[in-house]
Coordinates of N, CA and C in Angstrom, one line a residue:
Chain A
Q280 N 23.2 -6.9 3.9 CA 22.3 -8.1 4.1 C 22.3 -9.0 3.1
V281 N 21.3 -9.7 3.4 CA 21.3 -11.2 2.6 C 20.9 -10.7 1.0
Q282 N 21.4 -11.4 0.1 CA 21.0 -11.0 -1.1 C 21.5 -12.1 -1.9
L283 N 20.7 -12.7 -2.7 CA 20.6 -13.9 -3.8 C 20.8 -13.2 -5.1
V284 N 22.0 -13.1 -5.9 CA 21.7 -12.4 -7.5 C 21.6 -13.3 -8.2
Q285 N 20.9 -13.6 -9.0 CA 21.0 -14.5 -10.1 C 21.5 -14.3 -11.4
S286 N 21.8 -14.9 -12.4 CA 22.2 -14.8 -13.9 C 20.8 -14.2 -15.1
G287 N 21.1 -14.0 -16.0 CA 19.9 -13.1 -16.5 C 19.1 -14.3 -17.6
A288 N 18.6 -13.6 -18.1 CA 17.3 -14.6 -18.9 C 18.4 -15.3 -20.1
E289 N 17.8 -16.7 -20.2 CA 18.4 -17.1 -21.3 C 17.5 -17.9 -22.5
V290 N 17.9 -18.1 -23.7 CA 16.7 -18.8 -24.6 C 17.8 -19.9 -25.1
R291 N 17.0 -21.0 -25.0 CA 17.7 -22.4 -25.6 C 17.0 -22.9 -26.5
K292 N 17.4 -24.1 -27.4 CA 16.7 -24.8 -28.2 C 16.2 -25.8 -27.5
P293 N 15.1 -26.7 -27.7 CA 14.6 -27.9 -27.3 C 15.7 -29.0 -27.3
G294 N 15.8 -29.8 -26.5 CA 17.2 -30.9 -26.2 C 18.5 -30.3 -25.8
A295 N 18.5 -28.6 -25.5 CA 19.7 -28.3 -25.1 C 19.5 -28.4 -23.6
S296 N 20.4 -27.5 -22.8 CA 21.0 -27.5 -21.4 C 21.3 -26.3 -21.0
V297 N 20.5 -25.9 -20.0 CA 20.8 -24.5 -19.6 C 21.4 -24.6 -17.8
T298 N 22.3 -23.6 -17.5 CA 22.6 -23.3 -16.2 C 22.4 -22.3 -15.9
V299 N 21.6 -22.1 -14.6 CA 21.4 -20.8 -13.9 C 22.3 -20.5 -12.8
S300 N 23.1 -19.3 -12.6 CA 23.9 -19.2 -11.2 C 23.1 -18.3 -10.3
C301 N 23.3 -18.5 -9.0 CA 23.0 -17.9 -7.9 C 24.0 -17.5 -7.2
K302 N 24.5 -16.3 -6.9 CA 25.5 -15.8 -6.0 C 25.3 -14.9 -4.8
A303 N 25.7 -15.8 -3.7 CA 25.1 -15.2 -2.3 C 25.9 -14.1 -2.0
L304 N 25.1 -13.2 -1.3 CA 26.0 -12.2 -0.5 C 25.4 -11.9 0.9
G305 N 26.3 -11.4 1.7 CA 26.0 -10.7 2.9 C 26.0 -11.7 3.9
Y306 N 26.1 -13.0 3.6 CA 26.2 -14.1 4.9 C 27.1 -15.1 4.8
R307 N 27.1 -15.9 5.6 CA 28.0 -17.2 5.5 C 27.5 -18.0 4.6
F308 N 28.2 -18.4 3.5 CA 27.6 -19.0 2.1 C 27.8 -20.5 2.8
I309 N 28.6 -21.0 3.1 CA 28.3 -22.5 3.4 C 27.6 -22.9 5.0
G310 N 26.5 -22.0 5.4 CA 26.0 -22.2 6.6 C 24.5 -22.4 6.2
Y311 N 24.0 -22.4 5.0 CA 22.5 -22.2 4.6 C 22.3 -22.9 3.3
Q312 N 21.3 -24.0 3.4 CA 21.2 -24.4 1.9 C 20.3 -23.4 1.0
I313 N 20.6 -23.8 -0.1 CA 19.7 -23.3 -1.2 C 18.5 -23.9 -2.0
H314 N 17.4 -23.4 -2.0 CA 16.4 -24.2 -2.8 C 16.3 -23.7 -4.3
W315 N 15.8 -24.3 -5.2 CA 15.4 -24.1 -6.4 C 14.3 -24.2 -6.5
V316 N 13.3 -23.4 -7.2 CA 11.7 -23.3 -7.5 C 11.8 -22.7 -8.5
R317 N 10.8 -23.2 -9.5 CA 10.6 -22.6 -10.8 C 8.8 -22.2 -11.1
Q318 N 8.6 -21.6 -11.9 CA 7.4 -21.0 -12.0 C 7.1 -20.9 -13.9
A319 N 6.3 -21.7 -14.2 CA 6.2 -21.6 -15.5 C 5.0 -20.3 -15.7
P320 N 4.7 -19.8 -16.8 CA 4.0 -18.5 -17.0 C 2.6 -19.2 -16.5
G321 N 2.2 -18.2 -15.9 CA 0.9 -18.5 -15.4 C 0.6 -19.7 -14.4
Q322 N 1.4 -20.3 -14.4 CA 1.2 -21.7 -13.3 C 1.8 -21.2 -11.8
G323 N 1.8 -22.3 -11.2 CA 2.1 -22.3 -9.6 C 3.6 -22.4 -9.2
L324 N 4.1 -22.6 -8.3 CA 5.4 -22.6 -7.8 C 5.8 -24.4 -7.9
E325 N 7.2 -24.6 -8.4 CA 7.2 -25.9 -8.3 C 9.0 -26.0 -7.8
W326 N 8.9 -26.7 -6.5 CA 10.0 -27.0 -5.9 C 10.9 -27.9 -6.8
M327 N 12.1 -27.8 -7.1 CA 12.9 -28.8 -7.8 C 14.0 -29.4 -7.3
G328 N 14.5 -28.8 -5.9 CA 15.5 -29.6 -5.2 C 16.1 -28.4 -4.5
W329 N 17.5 -28.9 -3.6 CA 17.9 -28.0 -2.8 C 19.5 -28.7 -2.5
I330 N 20.5 -27.7 -2.2 CA 21.7 -28.0 -2.2 C 22.2 -27.5 -1.0
N331 N 23.2 -28.2 -0.3 CA 23.8 -28.0 0.8 C 25.4 -27.5 0.5
P332 N 25.5 -26.4 0.6 CA 27.0 -25.5 0.0 C 28.0 -26.3 1.3
D333 N 27.9 -26.5 2.3 CA 28.7 -27.6 3.2 C 28.6 -28.7 2.6
G334 N 29.7 -29.1 1.7 CA 30.0 -30.5 1.3 C 29.3 -30.7 -0.3
G335 N 28.4 -29.8 -0.8 CA 27.4 -29.9 -2.0 C 26.5 -31.1 -2.0
G336 N 26.1 -31.6 -0.8 CA 24.8 -32.4 -0.8 C 23.7 -32.3 -1.6
T337 N 22.9 -33.0 -2.2 CA 21.8 -32.1 -2.9 C 20.5 -33.2 -2.5
S338 N 19.1 -32.7 -2.8 CA 18.2 -33.7 -2.9 C 17.1 -32.9 -3.9
Y339 N 16.8 -33.7 -5.2 CA 16.1 -33.4 -6.1 C 14.8 -33.9 -6.2
A340 N 13.7 -32.9 -6.6 CA 12.3 -33.6 -6.7 C 12.1 -34.7 -7.6
Q341 N 11.4 -35.7 -7.7 CA 11.6 -36.9 -8.1 C 11.4 -36.6 -9.9
R342 N 10.2 -35.6 -9.8 CA 10.4 -35.2 -11.5 C 11.4 -34.8 -12.1
F343 N 12.4 -34.1 -11.5 CA 13.8 -33.7 -12.3 C 15.0 -34.8 -12.0
Q344 N 14.6 -35.8 -11.5 CA 15.7 -36.8 -11.2 C 16.2 -37.3 -12.6
G345 N 17.8 -37.2 -12.8 CA 18.3 -37.5 -14.0 C 18.4 -36.1 -14.8
R346 N 17.7 -35.3 -14.8 CA 17.9 -34.0 -15.8 C 18.4 -32.7 -15.0
V347 N 18.3 -32.6 -13.8 CA 18.8 -31.6 -13.2 C 20.0 -31.9 -12.2
T348 N 21.2 -31.0 -12.3 CA 22.2 -31.1 -11.3 C 22.5 -29.9 -10.7
M349 N 22.8 -29.8 -9.5 CA 22.8 -28.5 -8.5 C 24.1 -28.6 -8.1
T350 N 25.0 -27.9 -8.0 CA 26.4 -27.7 -7.8 C 26.8 -26.2 -7.0
R351 N 28.2 -26.3 -6.3 CA 28.3 -25.2 -5.9 C 29.8 -24.9 -5.7
D352 N 30.3 -23.5 -5.8 CA 31.4 -23.0 -5.8 C 31.5 -22.0 -4.9
S353 N 32.2 -22.6 -3.6 CA 32.8 -21.9 -2.1 C 33.3 -21.1 -2.4
S354 N 34.3 -21.0 -3.5 CA 35.3 -19.6 -3.8 C 34.4 -18.6 -4.2
T355 N 33.3 -18.5 -4.9 CA 32.8 -17.2 -5.4 C 31.3 -17.1 -4.9
S356 N 30.9 -18.1 -3.6 CA 29.7 -18.2 -2.9 C 28.6 -18.4 -3.8
T357 N 28.6 -18.9 -4.9 CA 27.6 -19.2 -6.0 C 27.2 -20.6 -5.9
V358 N 25.9 -21.0 -6.0 CA 25.5 -22.0 -6.3 C 24.8 -21.9 -8.1
Y359 N 24.7 -23.2 -8.8 CA 24.5 -23.4 -10.0 C 23.2 -24.6 -10.2
M360 N 22.6 -24.2 -11.3 CA 21.4 -25.3 -11.4 C 21.6 -25.4 -12.9
Q361 N 21.6 -26.7 -13.4 CA 21.7 -26.9 -14.5 C 20.7 -28.1 -14.8
L362 N 19.6 -27.6 -16.0 CA 18.8 -28.4 -16.5 C 19.0 -29.2 -17.8
S363 N 18.9 -30.4 -18.3 CA 19.3 -30.8 -19.2 C 18.1 -31.1 -20.0
R364 N 18.1 -31.9 -21.4 CA 17.1 -32.1 -22.1 C 15.8 -31.2 -22.1
L365 N 16.1 -30.2 -22.3 CA 14.7 -28.9 -22.4 C 14.0 -29.1 -23.3
T366 N 12.7 -29.1 -22.9 CA 11.3 -29.3 -23.6 C 10.9 -27.6 -23.3
S367 N 9.7 -27.3 -24.4 CA 8.9 -26.0 -24.0 C 8.5 -25.9 -22.8
D368 N 8.3 -27.3 -22.1 CA 7.7 -26.9 -21.1 C 8.3 -26.5 -19.8
D369 N 9.8 -26.6 -20.0 CA 11.1 -26.0 -18.9 C 10.9 -24.3 -19.2
T370 N 10.0 -23.6 -20.0 CA 9.9 -22.4 -20.1 C 9.2 -22.0 -18.5
A371 N 10.1 -21.1 -18.1 CA 9.6 -20.8 -16.7 C 10.6 -20.1 -16.0
V372 N 10.1 -19.1 -15.1 CA 11.1 -18.4 -14.4 C 11.8 -19.4 -13.1
Y373 N 13.0 -19.2 -13.0 CA 13.9 -20.2 -12.1 C 14.3 -19.3 -10.8
F374 N 14.0 -19.5 -9.9 CA 14.3 -18.7 -8.4 C 15.3 -19.7 -7.5
C375 N 16.2 -19.3 -7.0 CA 17.0 -19.4 -6.1 C 16.4 -18.8 -4.9
A376 N 16.5 -19.6 -3.6 CA 15.9 -19.1 -2.1 C 16.8 -19.7 -1.2
R377 N 17.4 -19.0 -0.5 CA 18.2 -19.5 1.0 C 17.1 -19.6 2.1
R378 N 17.5 -21.0 2.7 CA 16.8 -21.4 3.8 C 16.7 -20.3 4.8
R379 N 15.6 -20.2 5.7 CA 15.6 -19.1 6.6 C 16.5 -19.4 7.6
E380 N 16.6 -18.8 8.5 CA 17.3 -19.2 10.0 C 16.5 -20.3 10.8
F381 N 17.0 -21.2 11.2 CA 16.9 -22.0 11.9 C 15.4 -22.8 11.4
Q382 N 14.9 -22.6 10.1 CA 14.0 -23.4 9.6 C 14.5 -23.6 8.3
L383 N 13.8 -25.0 7.5 CA 14.3 -25.5 6.5 C 13.5 -24.7 5.0
L384 N 12.4 -24.0 5.4 CA 11.7 -23.4 4.6 C 12.3 -22.1 3.7
P385 N 12.3 -21.9 2.5 CA 12.8 -20.9 1.6 C 12.9 -19.6 2.3
G386 N 13.7 -18.6 2.4 CA 13.4 -17.4 3.1 C 13.9 -16.4 2.2
H387 N 15.2 -16.2 1.9 CA 15.5 -15.1 1.2 C 15.6 -15.4 -0.6
W388 N 15.2 -14.6 -1.1 CA 14.6 -15.4 -2.7 C 15.8 -14.4 -3.4
G389 N 16.2 -14.9 -4.9 CA 16.8 -14.3 -5.7 C 15.8 -13.5 -6.7
Q390 N 15.9 -12.9 -7.5 CA 15.3 -12.1 -8.3 C 14.3 -13.0 -9.5
G391 N 15.1 -14.2 -9.7 CA 14.6 -15.1 -10.6 C 15.6 -14.7 -12.1
A392 N 15.4 -16.0 -12.8 CA 16.0 -15.7 -13.9 C 14.9 -16.7 -15.1
L393 N 14.7 -15.8 -16.1 CA 13.9 -16.3 -17.0 C 14.3 -17.3 -18.3
V394 N 13.9 -18.3 -18.1 CA 14.3 -19.4 -19.1 C 13.3 -19.5 -20.2
I395 N 13.8 -19.3 -21.5 CA 12.9 -19.7 -22.5 C 13.4 -20.9 -23.5
V396 N 12.5 -21.9 -23.8 CA 12.8 -22.8 -24.4 C 12.1 -22.7 -26.0
S397 N 12.8 -22.6 -27.0 CA 11.9 -22.6 -28.1 C 12.7 -22.7 -29.4
S398 N 12.1 -23.4 -30.5 CA 13.1 -23.7 -31.5 C 12.8 -22.5 -32.4
Chain B
D266 N 6.5 -39.6 -2.6 CA 6.4 -38.0 -1.9 C 5.3 -37.6 -1.2
I267 N 5.1 -36.7 -0.3 CA 3.9 -36.4 0.0 C 3.4 -35.4 -0.9
Q268 N 1.9 -35.4 -1.3 CA 1.4 -34.7 -2.1 C 0.3 -33.5 -1.3
M269 N 0.6 -32.3 -1.9 CA 0.0 -31.3 -1.0 C -1.2 -30.8 -2.3
T270 N -2.4 -30.8 -1.5 CA -3.6 -30.3 -2.2 C -4.0 -29.0 -2.0
Q271 N -4.7 -28.2 -2.5 CA -5.5 -27.0 -2.1 C -6.7 -26.6 -2.6
S272 N -7.7 -26.1 -1.5 CA -8.9 -25.8 -2.2 C -9.4 -24.3 -1.8
P273 N -10.1 -23.8 -2.5 CA -10.6 -23.9 -3.8 C -9.5 -23.6 -4.8
S274 N -9.5 -23.8 -5.9 CA -8.6 -23.5 -6.7 C -8.4 -22.0 -7.0
S275 N -9.5 -21.3 -7.2 CA -9.8 -19.8 -7.1 C -11.1 -19.4 -6.3
L276 N -11.0 -18.3 -6.1 CA -12.2 -17.7 -5.6 C -12.3 -16.3 -5.6
S277 N -13.7 -15.7 -5.4 CA -13.9 -14.4 -5.4 C -14.8 -13.9 -4.6
A278 N -14.2 -12.9 -3.7 CA -15.4 -12.8 -2.7 C -15.5 -11.1 -2.5
S279 N -15.9 -10.6 -1.6 CA -16.3 -9.1 -1.6 C -15.3 -8.5 -0.3
V280 N -14.9 -7.2 -0.4 CA -14.4 -6.6 0.5 C -14.7 -6.7 1.7
G281 N -14.0 -6.8 2.7 CA -14.5 -7.3 3.8 C -15.0 -8.9 4.5
D282 N -15.1 -9.5 3.5 CA -15.7 -10.7 3.5 C -14.6 -11.7 4.4
R283 N -15.0 -12.9 4.9 CA -14.0 -13.7 5.5 C -13.7 -14.9 4.3
V284 N -12.4 -15.0 4.4 CA -11.9 -16.0 3.3 C -11.4 -16.9 4.0
T285 N -11.4 -18.4 3.6 CA -10.6 -19.5 4.1 C -10.0 -20.3 2.9
I286 N -8.7 -20.6 2.9 CA -8.1 -21.4 2.1 C -7.9 -22.7 2.6
T287 N -8.0 -24.1 2.3 CA -7.5 -25.1 3.0 C -6.4 -25.8 1.9
C288 N -5.3 -26.3 2.9 CA -4.1 -27.1 2.1 C -4.4 -28.5 2.8
R289 N -4.2 -29.7 2.2 CA -4.1 -30.6 2.5 C -3.0 -31.6 2.3
A290 N -2.1 -32.1 3.5 CA -1.0 -33.1 3.2 C -1.3 -34.0 3.2
G291 N -0.6 -35.1 2.1 CA -0.9 -36.7 2.1 C -0.8 -37.5 3.3
Q292 N 0.2 -36.8 4.0 CA 0.8 -37.8 5.5 C 0.8 -36.4 6.3
D293 N 1.3 -37.1 7.5 CA 1.5 -36.2 8.7 C 3.0 -35.6 8.1
I294 N 2.7 -34.3 8.3 CA 3.9 -33.3 8.2 C 4.2 -32.2 9.5
D295 N 3.5 -32.8 10.6 CA 3.6 -32.0 11.7 C 3.1 -31.0 11.4
N296 N 3.7 -29.6 12.2 CA 3.2 -28.3 11.6 C 4.2 -27.7 10.9
Y297 N 4.9 -28.3 10.0 CA 5.7 -28.0 9.2 C 5.0 -27.3 7.8
L298 N 4.3 -26.5 8.0 CA 3.6 -25.7 6.7 C 3.8 -24.3 6.7
A299 N 3.8 -23.9 5.6 CA 4.1 -22.5 5.4 C 3.1 -22.0 4.4
W300 N 2.6 -20.8 4.6 CA 1.6 -20.1 3.4 C 2.4 -18.8 3.0
Y301 N 2.3 -18.6 1.5 CA 3.0 -17.8 0.8 C 1.9 -17.0 0.1
Q302 N 2.2 -15.5 0.0 CA 1.2 -14.8 -1.2 C 1.8 -14.1 -2.3
Q303 N 1.4 -14.4 -3.4 CA 2.3 -14.2 -4.4 C 1.6 -13.0 -5.4
K304 N 2.0 -12.0 -5.5 CA 1.4 -11.3 -6.6 C 2.0 -11.5 -8.0
P305 N 1.3 -10.9 -8.9 CA 1.9 -11.1 -10.6 C 3.1 -10.5 -10.6
G306 N 4.4 -10.9 -11.3 CA 5.4 -10.3 -11.4 C 6.5 -10.1 -10.1
R307 N 5.8 -10.9 -9.1 CA 6.7 -10.5 -7.8 C 7.1 -11.8 -7.0
I308 N 8.2 -11.9 -6.2 CA 8.6 -13.3 -5.6 C 7.8 -13.6 -4.5
P309 N 7.5 -14.9 -4.2 CA 6.6 -15.1 -3.0 C 6.7 -14.5 -1.8
N310 N 5.9 -14.0 -1.1 CA 6.1 -13.3 0.3 C 5.6 -14.5 1.4
L311 N 6.5 -14.8 2.5 CA 6.0 -15.6 3.4 C 4.9 -15.0 4.2
L312 N 3.8 -15.6 4.5 CA 2.8 -15.0 5.4 C 2.8 -15.8 6.6
I313 N 2.9 -16.9 6.6 CA 2.7 -17.7 8.0 C 3.8 -19.1 7.9
Y314 N 4.2 -19.3 8.8 CA 5.0 -20.6 8.8 C 5.0 -21.0 10.3
A315 N 5.4 -22.5 10.4 CA 4.7 -23.4 11.3 C 3.4 -23.1 11.7
S316 N 2.6 -23.6 10.6 CA 1.1 -23.6 10.6 C 0.5 -22.5 10.9
S317 N 0.7 -21.7 12.1 CA 0.1 -20.7 12.7 C 0.7 -19.6 12.8
T318 N 2.2 -19.5 12.8 CA 2.8 -18.2 13.1 C 3.0 -17.4 12.3
L319 N 2.4 -15.9 12.5 CA 2.3 -15.1 11.5 C 3.8 -14.3 11.4
Q320 N 4.4 -14.3 10.2 CA 5.6 -13.6 9.7 C 5.6 -12.1 10.3
P321 N 6.5 -11.6 10.9 CA 6.4 -10.0 11.3 C 6.1 -9.2 10.3
G322 N 5.5 -8.2 10.4 CA 5.0 -7.5 9.3 C 4.0 -7.9 8.5
V323 N 3.4 -8.7 8.6 CA 1.9 -9.3 7.9 C 0.9 -9.0 8.7
P324 N -0.3 -8.3 7.8 CA -1.5 -7.9 8.8 C -2.0 -9.1 9.2
S325 N -2.7 -8.7 10.6 CA -3.3 -9.9 11.7 C -4.4 -10.2 10.9
R326 N -4.9 -9.6 10.1 CA -6.4 -10.3 9.4 C -5.4 -11.7 9.0
F327 N -4.4 -12.1 8.8 CA -4.1 -13.5 8.1 C -4.1 -14.1 9.6
S328 N -4.5 -15.5 9.2 CA -4.2 -16.3 10.0 C -4.3 -17.6 9.8
G329 N -3.6 -18.7 10.5 CA -3.3 -20.0 9.9 C -3.8 -21.0 11.0
R330 N -4.4 -22.3 10.6 CA -4.8 -23.1 11.8 C -4.5 -24.8 11.0
K331 N -4.1 -25.6 12.1 CA -3.8 -27.0 11.7 C -4.8 -28.0 12.4
S332 N -5.4 -28.8 11.8 CA -6.2 -29.9 12.1 C -6.0 -31.2 11.5
G333 N -5.1 -32.1 12.3 CA -4.4 -33.0 11.7 C -3.6 -32.7 10.5
T334 N -4.1 -33.3 9.4 CA -3.2 -33.0 8.0 C -3.8 -32.0 7.2
E335 N -4.8 -31.2 7.6 CA -5.3 -30.4 7.2 C -5.0 -29.0 7.7
F336 N -4.7 -27.7 6.8 CA -4.4 -26.7 7.2 C -5.1 -25.4 6.4
T337 N -5.4 -24.6 7.4 CA -6.2 -23.6 6.7 C -5.6 -22.1 7.0
L338 N -5.9 -21.3 5.9 CA -5.2 -20.2 5.8 C -6.6 -19.2 5.7
T339 N -6.6 -18.1 6.8 CA -7.7 -17.4 6.8 C -7.7 -16.1 6.5
I340 N -8.3 -15.2 5.9 CA -8.1 -13.7 5.8 C -9.6 -13.2 6.3
S341 N -9.5 -12.7 7.5 CA -10.7 -12.1 8.4 C -11.5 -11.3 7.8
S342 N -11.0 -10.2 7.0 CA -11.6 -9.3 6.3 C -10.7 -8.8 4.9
L343 N -11.5 -9.5 4.1 CA -10.6 -9.2 2.7 C -10.2 -7.7 2.3
Q344 N -8.9 -7.4 1.9 CA -8.8 -6.0 1.3 C -8.5 -6.2 -0.3
P345 N -8.8 -4.9 -0.6 CA -8.2 -5.0 -2.1 C -6.8 -5.5 -2.4
E346 N -5.9 -5.0 -1.4 CA -4.5 -5.5 -1.8 C -4.3 -7.0 -1.3
D347 N -5.3 -7.5 -0.9 CA -5.0 -9.2 -0.9 C -5.3 -10.0 -2.2
V348 N -5.4 -9.2 -3.0 CA -5.5 -9.9 -4.4 C -4.2 -10.6 -4.7
A349 N -4.5 -11.9 -5.0 CA -3.0 -12.6 -5.1 C -3.3 -14.0 -5.1
T350 N -2.3 -14.7 -5.4 CA -2.6 -16.2 -5.5 C -1.8 -16.6 -4.2
Y351 N -2.2 -17.7 -3.5 CA -2.0 -18.1 -2.4 C -1.3 -19.4 -2.3
Y352 N 0.0 -19.8 -1.8 CA 0.3 -21.1 -1.9 C 0.8 -21.7 -0.6
C353 N 0.4 -23.1 -0.1 CA 1.0 -23.8 1.0 C 2.3 -24.6 0.5
Q354 N 3.1 -24.6 1.5 CA 4.2 -25.5 1.3 C 4.6 -26.4 2.5
K355 N 4.8 -27.4 2.3 CA 5.6 -28.4 3.1 C 6.8 -28.1 3.7
Y356 N 7.3 -28.2 4.5 CA 9.1 -28.2 4.8 C 9.3 -29.1 5.9
D357 N 8.9 -30.3 6.4 CA 9.2 -31.1 7.0 C 10.5 -31.9 6.8
S358 N 10.5 -32.1 5.8 CA 12.0 -32.8 4.8 C 11.4 -32.4 3.4
A359 N 12.5 -33.0 2.8 CA 12.5 -32.7 1.2 C 11.8 -34.1 0.5
P360 N 10.9 -34.2 -0.5 CA 11.0 -32.5 -1.2 C 9.6 -31.6 -0.3
F361 N 10.2 -30.5 -0.6 CA 9.5 -29.3 -0.2 C 8.0 -28.9 -0.9
T362 N 7.5 -29.7 -1.3 CA 6.2 -29.5 -2.2 C 5.6 -28.3 -2.0
F363 N 5.0 -27.6 -2.8 CA 4.1 -26.5 -2.9 C 2.7 -27.0 -3.4
G364 N 1.6 -26.4 -2.6 CA 0.1 -26.5 -3.2 C 0.0 -26.0 -4.5
P365 N -0.8 -26.4 -5.2 CA -1.2 -26.1 -6.6 C -1.3 -24.5 -6.8
G366 N -1.8 -23.5 -5.5 CA -2.2 -22.6 -5.3 C -3.7 -21.7 -5.5
T367 N -4.2 -21.1 -4.6 CA -5.6 -20.5 -4.7 C -5.4 -19.1 -5.3
K368 N -6.2 -18.8 -6.2 CA -5.8 -17.2 -6.7 C -7.3 -16.7 -5.9
V369 N -7.2 -15.4 -5.6 CA -8.3 -14.9 -4.8 C -8.3 -13.3 -5.5
D370 N -9.5 -13.0 -5.8 CA -9.7 -11.7 -6.3 C -11.1 -11.2 -5.7
I371 N -11.1 -10.0 -6.0 CA -12.5 -9.0 -5.3 C -13.6 -9.4 -6.3
K372 N -14.9 -9.6 -5.9 CA -16.1 -9.7 -6.6 C -16.4 -8.3 -7.0

């Protein structure tokens, strides 16, 4: 069955960068875009961007432009989300989610990865 | 970017009440609107897609409607297990913006 397995929790200092990975299992990796969504403590869902594993094309939300980079490694069926110049406002759970069959919206979600930014 | 708004931001209702949440898109998104339910510490659960199509397994007390750029999620008879935060999301094209959420609890 479709599974997205994310990397573990991370702690970073302000100004640093963090990379979260998302390994796809149980389906044809290059056939489905992967969304990245984050949720700060007690806050709402925020769409960050997505990547097309077939070719690596990306689209980022405007507020993350210049600070986020999404990449993929087809040999390991893994996508990566790197966020740089971290501030405490970036403390959040970061989710990857594969798009649904025949639709663009997120369908299968990873378990989430907590990133804490603290000095 | 198209902005998504939701109202109310929170509501409290009695078991059995009819509850309606509204989501407005800043411009036409056709019917590319989804509704999610999220309980604390859990991943979002898709309730409705294409503005009114119920995801299999979702109770029939949930329904969705579209009128122009205004979308509504209705719970016909609120149940204790419906306590959660509800989000709309546009998915016509990137960016796939979420609404700010509506927190629903029991009075």
